[in-house]
Structures are given as structure tokens and as C-alpha cells.
mmCIF file of C-alpha atoms in Angstrom:
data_model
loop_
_atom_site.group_PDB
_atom_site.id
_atom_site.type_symbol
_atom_site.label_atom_id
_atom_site.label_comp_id
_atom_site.label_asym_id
_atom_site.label_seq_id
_atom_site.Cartn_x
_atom_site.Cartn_y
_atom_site.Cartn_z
ATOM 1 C CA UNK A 1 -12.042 -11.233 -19.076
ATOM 2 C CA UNK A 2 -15.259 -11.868 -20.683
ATOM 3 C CA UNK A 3 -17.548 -13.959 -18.729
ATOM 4 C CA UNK A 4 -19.032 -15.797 -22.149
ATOM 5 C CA UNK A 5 -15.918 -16.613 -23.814
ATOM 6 C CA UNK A 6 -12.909 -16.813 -21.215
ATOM 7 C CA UNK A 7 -11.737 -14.298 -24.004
ATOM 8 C CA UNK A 8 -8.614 -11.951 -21.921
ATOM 9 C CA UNK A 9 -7.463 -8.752 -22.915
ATOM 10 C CA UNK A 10 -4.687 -7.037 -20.432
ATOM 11 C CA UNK A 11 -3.493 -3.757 -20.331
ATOM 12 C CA UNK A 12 -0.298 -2.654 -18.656
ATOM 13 C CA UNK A 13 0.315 0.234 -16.892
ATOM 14 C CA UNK A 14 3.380 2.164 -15.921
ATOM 15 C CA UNK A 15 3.189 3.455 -12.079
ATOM 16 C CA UNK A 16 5.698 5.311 -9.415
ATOM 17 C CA UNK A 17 3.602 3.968 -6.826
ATOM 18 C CA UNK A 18 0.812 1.476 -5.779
ATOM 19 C CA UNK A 19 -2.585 3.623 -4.620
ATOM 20 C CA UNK A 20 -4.805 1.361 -2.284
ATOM 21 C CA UNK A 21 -8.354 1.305 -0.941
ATOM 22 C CA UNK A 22 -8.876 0.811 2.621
ATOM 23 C CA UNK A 23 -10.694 -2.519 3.144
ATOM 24 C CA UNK A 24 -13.306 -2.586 5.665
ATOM 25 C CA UNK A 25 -11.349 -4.203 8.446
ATOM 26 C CA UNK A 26 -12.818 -4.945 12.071
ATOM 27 C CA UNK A 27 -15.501 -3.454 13.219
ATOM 28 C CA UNK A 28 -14.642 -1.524 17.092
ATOM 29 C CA UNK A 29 -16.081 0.986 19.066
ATOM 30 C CA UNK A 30 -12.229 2.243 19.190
ATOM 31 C CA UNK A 31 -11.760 4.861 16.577
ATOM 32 C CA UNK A 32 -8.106 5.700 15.953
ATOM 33 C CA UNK A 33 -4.215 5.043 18.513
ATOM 34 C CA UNK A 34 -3.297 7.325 20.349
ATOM 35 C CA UNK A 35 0.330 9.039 19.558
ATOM 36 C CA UNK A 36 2.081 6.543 22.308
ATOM 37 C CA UNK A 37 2.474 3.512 23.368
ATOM 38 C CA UNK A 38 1.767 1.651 26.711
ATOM 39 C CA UNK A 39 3.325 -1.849 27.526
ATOM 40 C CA UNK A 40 3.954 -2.748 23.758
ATOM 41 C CA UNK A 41 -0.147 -2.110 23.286
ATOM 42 C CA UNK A 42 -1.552 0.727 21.350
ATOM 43 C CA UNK A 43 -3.745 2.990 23.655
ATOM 44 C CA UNK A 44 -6.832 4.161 21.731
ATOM 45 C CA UNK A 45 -8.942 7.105 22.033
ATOM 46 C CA UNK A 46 -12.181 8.441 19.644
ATOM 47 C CA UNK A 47 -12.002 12.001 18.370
ATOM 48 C CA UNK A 48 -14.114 14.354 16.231
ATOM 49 C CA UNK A 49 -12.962 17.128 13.692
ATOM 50 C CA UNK A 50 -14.311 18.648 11.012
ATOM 51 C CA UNK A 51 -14.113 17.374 7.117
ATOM 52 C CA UNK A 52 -12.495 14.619 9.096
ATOM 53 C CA UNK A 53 -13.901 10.780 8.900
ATOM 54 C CA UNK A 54 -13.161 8.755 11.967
ATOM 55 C CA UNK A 55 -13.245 5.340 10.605
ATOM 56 C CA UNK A 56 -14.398 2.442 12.882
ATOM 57 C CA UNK A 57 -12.250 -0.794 13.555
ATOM 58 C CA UNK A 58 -9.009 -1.262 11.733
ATOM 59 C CA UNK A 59 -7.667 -2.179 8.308
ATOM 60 C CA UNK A 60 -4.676 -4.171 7.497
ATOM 61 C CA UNK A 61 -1.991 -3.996 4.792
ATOM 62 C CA UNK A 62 -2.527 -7.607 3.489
ATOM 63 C CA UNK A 63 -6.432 -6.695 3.504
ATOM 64 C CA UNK A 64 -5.455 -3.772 1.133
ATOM 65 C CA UNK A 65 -3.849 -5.716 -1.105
ATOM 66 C CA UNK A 66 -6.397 -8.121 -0.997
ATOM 67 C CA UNK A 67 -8.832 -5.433 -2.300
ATOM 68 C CA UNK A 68 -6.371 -4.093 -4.654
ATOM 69 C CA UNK A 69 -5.664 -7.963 -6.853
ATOM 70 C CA UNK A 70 -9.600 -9.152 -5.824
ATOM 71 C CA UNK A 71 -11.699 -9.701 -8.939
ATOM 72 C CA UNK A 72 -14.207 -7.129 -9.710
ATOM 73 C CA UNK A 73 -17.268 -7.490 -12.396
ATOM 74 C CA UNK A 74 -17.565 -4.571 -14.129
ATOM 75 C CA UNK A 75 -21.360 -2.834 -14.512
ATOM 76 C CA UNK A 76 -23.831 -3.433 -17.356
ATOM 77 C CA UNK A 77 -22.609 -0.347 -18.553
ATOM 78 C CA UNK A 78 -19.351 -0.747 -18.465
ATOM 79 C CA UNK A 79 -19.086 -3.879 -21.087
ATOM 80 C CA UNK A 80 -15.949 -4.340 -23.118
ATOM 81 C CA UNK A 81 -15.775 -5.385 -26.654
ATOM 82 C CA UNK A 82 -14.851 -9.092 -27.127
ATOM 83 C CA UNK A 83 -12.643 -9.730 -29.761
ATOM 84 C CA UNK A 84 -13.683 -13.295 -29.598
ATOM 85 C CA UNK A 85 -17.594 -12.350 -29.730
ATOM 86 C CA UNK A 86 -17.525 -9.927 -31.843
ATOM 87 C CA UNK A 87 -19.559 -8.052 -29.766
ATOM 88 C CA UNK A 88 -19.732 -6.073 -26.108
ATOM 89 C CA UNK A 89 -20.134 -8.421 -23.473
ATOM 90 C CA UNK A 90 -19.910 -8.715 -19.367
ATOM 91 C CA UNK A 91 -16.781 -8.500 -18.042
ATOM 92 C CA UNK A 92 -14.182 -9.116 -14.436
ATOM 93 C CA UNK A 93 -11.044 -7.281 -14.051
ATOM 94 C CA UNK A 94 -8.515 -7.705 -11.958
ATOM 95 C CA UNK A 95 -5.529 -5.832 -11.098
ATOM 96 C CA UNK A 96 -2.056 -7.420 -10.264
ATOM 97 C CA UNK A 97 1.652 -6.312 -10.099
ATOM 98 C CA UNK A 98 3.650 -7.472 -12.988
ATOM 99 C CA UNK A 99 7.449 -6.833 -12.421
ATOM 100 C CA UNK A 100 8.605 -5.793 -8.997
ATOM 101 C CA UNK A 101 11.119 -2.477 -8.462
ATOM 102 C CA UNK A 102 13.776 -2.734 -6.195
ATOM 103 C CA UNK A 103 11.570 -0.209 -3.813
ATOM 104 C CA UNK A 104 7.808 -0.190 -3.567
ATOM 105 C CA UNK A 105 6.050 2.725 -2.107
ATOM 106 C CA UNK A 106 2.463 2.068 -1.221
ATOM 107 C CA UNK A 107 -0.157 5.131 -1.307
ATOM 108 C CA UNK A 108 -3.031 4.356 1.181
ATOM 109 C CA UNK A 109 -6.093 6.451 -0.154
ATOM 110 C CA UNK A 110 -6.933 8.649 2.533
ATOM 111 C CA UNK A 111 -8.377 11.577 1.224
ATOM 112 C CA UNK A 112 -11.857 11.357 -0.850
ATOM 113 C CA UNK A 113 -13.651 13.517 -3.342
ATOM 114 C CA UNK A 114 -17.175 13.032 -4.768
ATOM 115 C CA UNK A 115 -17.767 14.974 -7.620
ATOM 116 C CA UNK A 116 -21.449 13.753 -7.941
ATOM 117 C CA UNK A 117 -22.015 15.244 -3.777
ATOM 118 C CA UNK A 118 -19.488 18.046 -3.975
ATOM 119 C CA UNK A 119 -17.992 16.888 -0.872
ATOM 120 C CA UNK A 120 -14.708 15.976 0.714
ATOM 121 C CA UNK A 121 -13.210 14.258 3.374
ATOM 122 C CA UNK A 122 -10.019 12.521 4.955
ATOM 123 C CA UNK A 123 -10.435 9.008 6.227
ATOM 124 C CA UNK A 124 -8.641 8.601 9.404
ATOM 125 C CA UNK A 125 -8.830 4.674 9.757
ATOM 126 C CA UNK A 126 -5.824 3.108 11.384
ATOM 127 C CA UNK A 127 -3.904 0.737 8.849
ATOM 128 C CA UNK A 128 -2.047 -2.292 10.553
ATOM 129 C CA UNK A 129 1.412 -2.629 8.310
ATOM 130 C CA UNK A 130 4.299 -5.416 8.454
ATOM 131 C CA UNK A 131 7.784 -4.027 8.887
ATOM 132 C CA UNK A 132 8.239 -6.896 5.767
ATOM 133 C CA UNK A 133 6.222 -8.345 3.220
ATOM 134 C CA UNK A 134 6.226 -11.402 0.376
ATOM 135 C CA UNK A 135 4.857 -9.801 -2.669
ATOM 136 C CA UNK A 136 4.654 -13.162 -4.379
ATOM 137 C CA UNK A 137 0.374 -13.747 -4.155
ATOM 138 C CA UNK A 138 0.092 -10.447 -5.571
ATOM 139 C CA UNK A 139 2.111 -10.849 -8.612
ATOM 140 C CA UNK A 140 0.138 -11.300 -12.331
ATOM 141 C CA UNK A 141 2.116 -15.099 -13.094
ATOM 142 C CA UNK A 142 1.071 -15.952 -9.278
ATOM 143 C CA UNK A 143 -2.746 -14.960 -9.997
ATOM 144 C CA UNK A 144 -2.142 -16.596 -13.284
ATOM 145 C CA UNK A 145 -0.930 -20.144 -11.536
ATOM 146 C CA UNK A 146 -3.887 -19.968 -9.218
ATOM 147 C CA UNK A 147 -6.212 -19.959 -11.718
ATOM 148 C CA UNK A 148 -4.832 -23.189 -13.726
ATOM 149 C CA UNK A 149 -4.614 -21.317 -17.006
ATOM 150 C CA UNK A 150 -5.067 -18.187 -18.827
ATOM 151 C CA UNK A 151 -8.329 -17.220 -17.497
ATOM 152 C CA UNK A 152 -7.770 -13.750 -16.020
ATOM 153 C CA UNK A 153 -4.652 -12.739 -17.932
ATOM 154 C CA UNK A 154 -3.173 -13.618 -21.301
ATOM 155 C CA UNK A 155 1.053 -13.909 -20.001
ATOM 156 C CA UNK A 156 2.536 -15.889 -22.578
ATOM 157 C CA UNK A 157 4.913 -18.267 -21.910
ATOM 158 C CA UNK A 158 7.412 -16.747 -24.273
ATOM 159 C CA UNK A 159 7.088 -13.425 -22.034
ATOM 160 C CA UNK A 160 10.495 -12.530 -20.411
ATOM 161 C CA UNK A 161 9.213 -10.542 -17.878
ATOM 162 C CA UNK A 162 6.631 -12.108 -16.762
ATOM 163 C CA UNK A 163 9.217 -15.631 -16.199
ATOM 164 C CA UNK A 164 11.736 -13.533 -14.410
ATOM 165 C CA UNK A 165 8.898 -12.384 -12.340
ATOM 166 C CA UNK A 166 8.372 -15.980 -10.888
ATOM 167 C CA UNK A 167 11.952 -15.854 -9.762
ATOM 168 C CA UNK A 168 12.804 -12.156 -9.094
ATOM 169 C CA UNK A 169 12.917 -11.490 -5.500
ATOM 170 C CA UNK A 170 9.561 -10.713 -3.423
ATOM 171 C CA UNK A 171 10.249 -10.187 0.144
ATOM 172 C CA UNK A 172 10.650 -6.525 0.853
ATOM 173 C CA UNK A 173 11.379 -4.592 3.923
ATOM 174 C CA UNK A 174 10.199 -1.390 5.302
ATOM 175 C CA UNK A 175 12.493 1.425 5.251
ATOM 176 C CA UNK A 176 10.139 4.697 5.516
ATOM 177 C CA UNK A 177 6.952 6.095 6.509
ATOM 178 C CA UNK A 178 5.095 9.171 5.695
ATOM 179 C CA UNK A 179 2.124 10.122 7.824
ATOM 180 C CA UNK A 180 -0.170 12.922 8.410
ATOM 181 C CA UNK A 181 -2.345 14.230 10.969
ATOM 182 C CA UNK A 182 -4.490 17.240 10.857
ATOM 183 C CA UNK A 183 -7.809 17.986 8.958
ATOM 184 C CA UNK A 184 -8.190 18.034 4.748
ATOM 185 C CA UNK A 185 -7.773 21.148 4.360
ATOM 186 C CA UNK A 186 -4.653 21.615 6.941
ATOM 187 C CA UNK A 187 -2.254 19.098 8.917
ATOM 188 C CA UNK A 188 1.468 17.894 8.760
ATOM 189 C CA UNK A 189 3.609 15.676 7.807
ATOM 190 C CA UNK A 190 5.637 13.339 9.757
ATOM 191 C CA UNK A 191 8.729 10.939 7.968
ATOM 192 C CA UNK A 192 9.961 7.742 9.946
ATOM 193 C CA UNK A 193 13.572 6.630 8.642
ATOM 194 C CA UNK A 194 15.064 3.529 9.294
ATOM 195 C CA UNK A 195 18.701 3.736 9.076
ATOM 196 C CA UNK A 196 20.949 0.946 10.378
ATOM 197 C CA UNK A 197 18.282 -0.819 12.165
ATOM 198 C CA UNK A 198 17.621 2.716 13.855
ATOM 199 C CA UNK A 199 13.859 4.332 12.915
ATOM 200 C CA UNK A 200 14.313 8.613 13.767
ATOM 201 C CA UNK A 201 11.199 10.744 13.329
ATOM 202 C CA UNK A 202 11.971 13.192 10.806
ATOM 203 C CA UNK A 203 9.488 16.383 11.918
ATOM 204 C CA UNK A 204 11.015 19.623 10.146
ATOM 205 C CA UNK A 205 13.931 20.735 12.044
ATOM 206 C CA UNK A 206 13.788 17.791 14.287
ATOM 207 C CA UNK A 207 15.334 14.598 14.404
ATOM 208 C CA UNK A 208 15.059 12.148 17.180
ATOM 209 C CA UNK A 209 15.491 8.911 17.557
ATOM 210 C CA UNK A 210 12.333 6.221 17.922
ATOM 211 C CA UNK A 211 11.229 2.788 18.572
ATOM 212 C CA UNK A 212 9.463 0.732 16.312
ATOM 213 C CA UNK A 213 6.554 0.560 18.381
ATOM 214 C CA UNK A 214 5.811 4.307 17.696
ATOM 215 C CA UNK A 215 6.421 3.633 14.056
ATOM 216 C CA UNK A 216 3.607 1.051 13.924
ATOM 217 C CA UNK A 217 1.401 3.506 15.781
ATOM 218 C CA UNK A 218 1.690 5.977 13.438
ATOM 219 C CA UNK A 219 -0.929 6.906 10.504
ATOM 220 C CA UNK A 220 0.638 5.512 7.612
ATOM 221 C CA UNK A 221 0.036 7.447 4.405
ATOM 222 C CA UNK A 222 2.954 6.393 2.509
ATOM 223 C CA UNK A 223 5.328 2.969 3.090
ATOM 224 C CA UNK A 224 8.288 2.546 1.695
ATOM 225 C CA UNK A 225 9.531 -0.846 1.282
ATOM 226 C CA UNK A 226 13.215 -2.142 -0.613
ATOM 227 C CA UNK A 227 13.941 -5.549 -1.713
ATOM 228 C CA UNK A 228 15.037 -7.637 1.453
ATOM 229 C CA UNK A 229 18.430 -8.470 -0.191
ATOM 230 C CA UNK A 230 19.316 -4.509 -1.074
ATOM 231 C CA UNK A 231 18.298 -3.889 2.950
ATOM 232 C CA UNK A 232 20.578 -5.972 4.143
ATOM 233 C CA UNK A 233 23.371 -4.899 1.913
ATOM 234 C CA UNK A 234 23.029 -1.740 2.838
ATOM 235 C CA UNK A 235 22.935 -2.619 6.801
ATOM 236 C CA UNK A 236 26.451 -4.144 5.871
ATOM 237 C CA UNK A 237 27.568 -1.025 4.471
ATOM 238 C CA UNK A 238 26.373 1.290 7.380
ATOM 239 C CA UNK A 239 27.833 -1.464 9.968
ATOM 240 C CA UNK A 240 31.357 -0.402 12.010
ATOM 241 C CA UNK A 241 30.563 3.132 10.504
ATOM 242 C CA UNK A 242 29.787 6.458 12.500
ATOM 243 C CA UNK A 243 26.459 7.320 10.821
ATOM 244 C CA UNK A 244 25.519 10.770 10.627
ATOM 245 C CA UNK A 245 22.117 13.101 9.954
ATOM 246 C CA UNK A 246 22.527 16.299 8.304
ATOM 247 C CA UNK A 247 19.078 18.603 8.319
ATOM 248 C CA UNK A 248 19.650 21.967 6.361
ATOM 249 C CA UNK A 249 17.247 24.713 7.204
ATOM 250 C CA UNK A 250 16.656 27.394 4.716
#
């Protein structure tokens, strides 16, 4: 958006998954949980490893998303040509989800490269996620409404998409989590599956069953979330049924 004009130009863009930044949390002298859980409570312990970055305090999902939609001014030299002006002028973007899938997988940033240092490193800071979440502040026609008007983004009202959007569902649940512990440059990879209101750990060979206090303990890399409706559906399906895990080793 130009900041002389109001003028808006938006640009869509296609993606299999949402990447976000780690916002900067609390600040704590307690580094990173532990891999169990005491009386409900996370235990915490600090730890040092090389080409490893042991954040301090804790981030939260909402505060990611937060950071993700927030508006951000662009730099002097990053002005964008008003079509309105005529002429390059100061800018804000913001970033905001258009249409909703029927399964969101979030991407939490945890590895960083700096091509201007030559360095990398993997960012260890514990991320706080809800086992559901209402995707509704983050859509572009909620940003849109908030803002009385066309001033960040140019929906039109004759936009198909972007009315359904106000309708289409928004609450999804958590179904999956990827994590990984370990160093940049070597570690593992850990699945939790939640199948009939069951979470297993999914660790290579091994299957075993969990709670879903060691699911929230975990390190989060990747969180897989369906449509609330579609979960319960399928909870239907799987209920008065044997269910069954196969794991094929080759």
C-alpha cells in the first residue's frame, strides 16, 4: 500500500504450506522442555551444542501468526511504483491467507542461513501450539473488515473467493506433528499421529502409543491441522472399528 495515496496493489501467491518466523516470546532463564513430563508441567533444562541456538523464553503459535499478517514498511530502498503517483513511493505490506485448504500445515522456521556472514544455525526455541485453532483474524477479508475499507488490500466485492472466504469454515484441528532434535548438520525426525483421538509417536520402526502432554512438549517443526468438521467426520468413521498400524521396513 502506498503510504501517500492509500493506492493497493496485491499479489497472490500459490503455497503447500505456511513458513513462519518465530516471534520473540517471553523472555526466561529456561532454555528449552525437557523430553517428559512431570504432573501435567513441562520440566525444563538449558543445554549447549554446536551450530545449535538455544533460544531464551518461549514463542507461541498465535504470536507467529501475529508476525506472519503484522504490517511491515518496506525500506527506502525497497519503494514500489504507484500506479496512482506515477512514481516510486514508500510502501507497508502485509501478508494474509486468502482461501483456506481443508488441511493447513504450518512450517516454523528453524533453521537460518546468512549469506552476507556465511553462517548457519538451528534455532531451538520452544513453540507453544493449540491442539485447535480459528483461522478467521488471519484471513485477507478479516484484515480487510478491520481496517474499514480497502486500505491494505484491493478484494473486490464481486470476488468469489474472497466472499466464500468470510463463510468457509476456520476452526481447524491438529492431527500431526513433525519434530526434530539434533544439531544442523545431523538430528532426527520424530512424527506424532493422532488417530481416533489416540496421538502414537511414529520413530522409524517404532510405534507407541502417547499422551497429549508429550505431544505439546515436543519441538514442533511441522503442524498439521484439518478443518474441524472433516476431523470429526473422520472420528465417526474410525468409531466401533478395530484400527490398525501397518509400518513396512525395507
Amino acid at each position: 500500500m502506498c503510504t501517500v495515496c492509500g493506492f493497493t496493489s496485491t499479489t497472490y501467491d500459490p503455497c503447500i504450506d505456511i513458513s513462519l518466523d518465530l516471534d520473540p516470546g517471553t523472555i526466561s532463564d529456561k532454555f528449552r522442555p525437557a523430553s517428559f513430563v512431570r504432573n501435567g508441567s513441562f520440566v525444563w533444562s538449558g543445554r549447549r551444542s554446536s551450530g545449535t541456538i538455544l533460544s531464551m523464553g518461549t514463542s507461541t503459535m498465535s504470536g507467529c501468526l501475529d508476525r506472519f499478517t503484522r504490517p511491515e514498511k518496506l525500506e527506502s530502498n525497497e519503494k514500489f511504483f504507484c500506479q496512482m503517483c506515477q512514481i516510486q513511493q514508500e510502501s507497508v505490506k502485509q501478508m494474509s491467507v486468502k482461501k483456506l485448504p481443508l488441511v493447513l500445515c504450518f512450517h516454523i522456521k528453524r533453521f537460518e542461513h546468512s549469506s552476507s556472514c556465511n553462517t548457519s544455525r538451528k534455532v531451538d526455541r520452544f513453540v507453544q501450539f493449540p491442539f485447535s485453532v480459528d483461522m478467521r483474524p488471519y484471513l485477507s477479508s478479516s484484515i480487510v473488515s478491520s481496517r474499514h475499507g480497502n486500505r491494505l488490500f484491493g478484494l473486490e466485492s464481486n470476488d468469489s473467493d474472497s466472499l466464500s472466504s468470510i463463510s468457509a469454515p476456520a476452526e481447524f484441528q491438529l492431527f500431526a506433528v513433525v519434530s526434530h532434535s539434533g544439531k544442523l548438520d545431523s538430528g532426527h525426525y520424530i512424527c506424532y499421529l493422532c488417530l481416533g483421538g489416540q496421538w502414537y509417536k511414529c520413530d522409524d520402526a517404532w510405534v507407541t502409543e502417547v499422551s497429549e502432554d508429550v505431544v505439546r512438549a515436543s519441538q514442533g517443526y511441522m503442524l498439521y491441522y484439518v478443518q474441524k468438521a472433516l476431523s470429526y467426520k473422520a472420528r465417526e468413521t474410525l468409531k466401533g472399528k478395530e484400527g490398525f498400524i501397518m509400518v513396512q521396513c525395507k
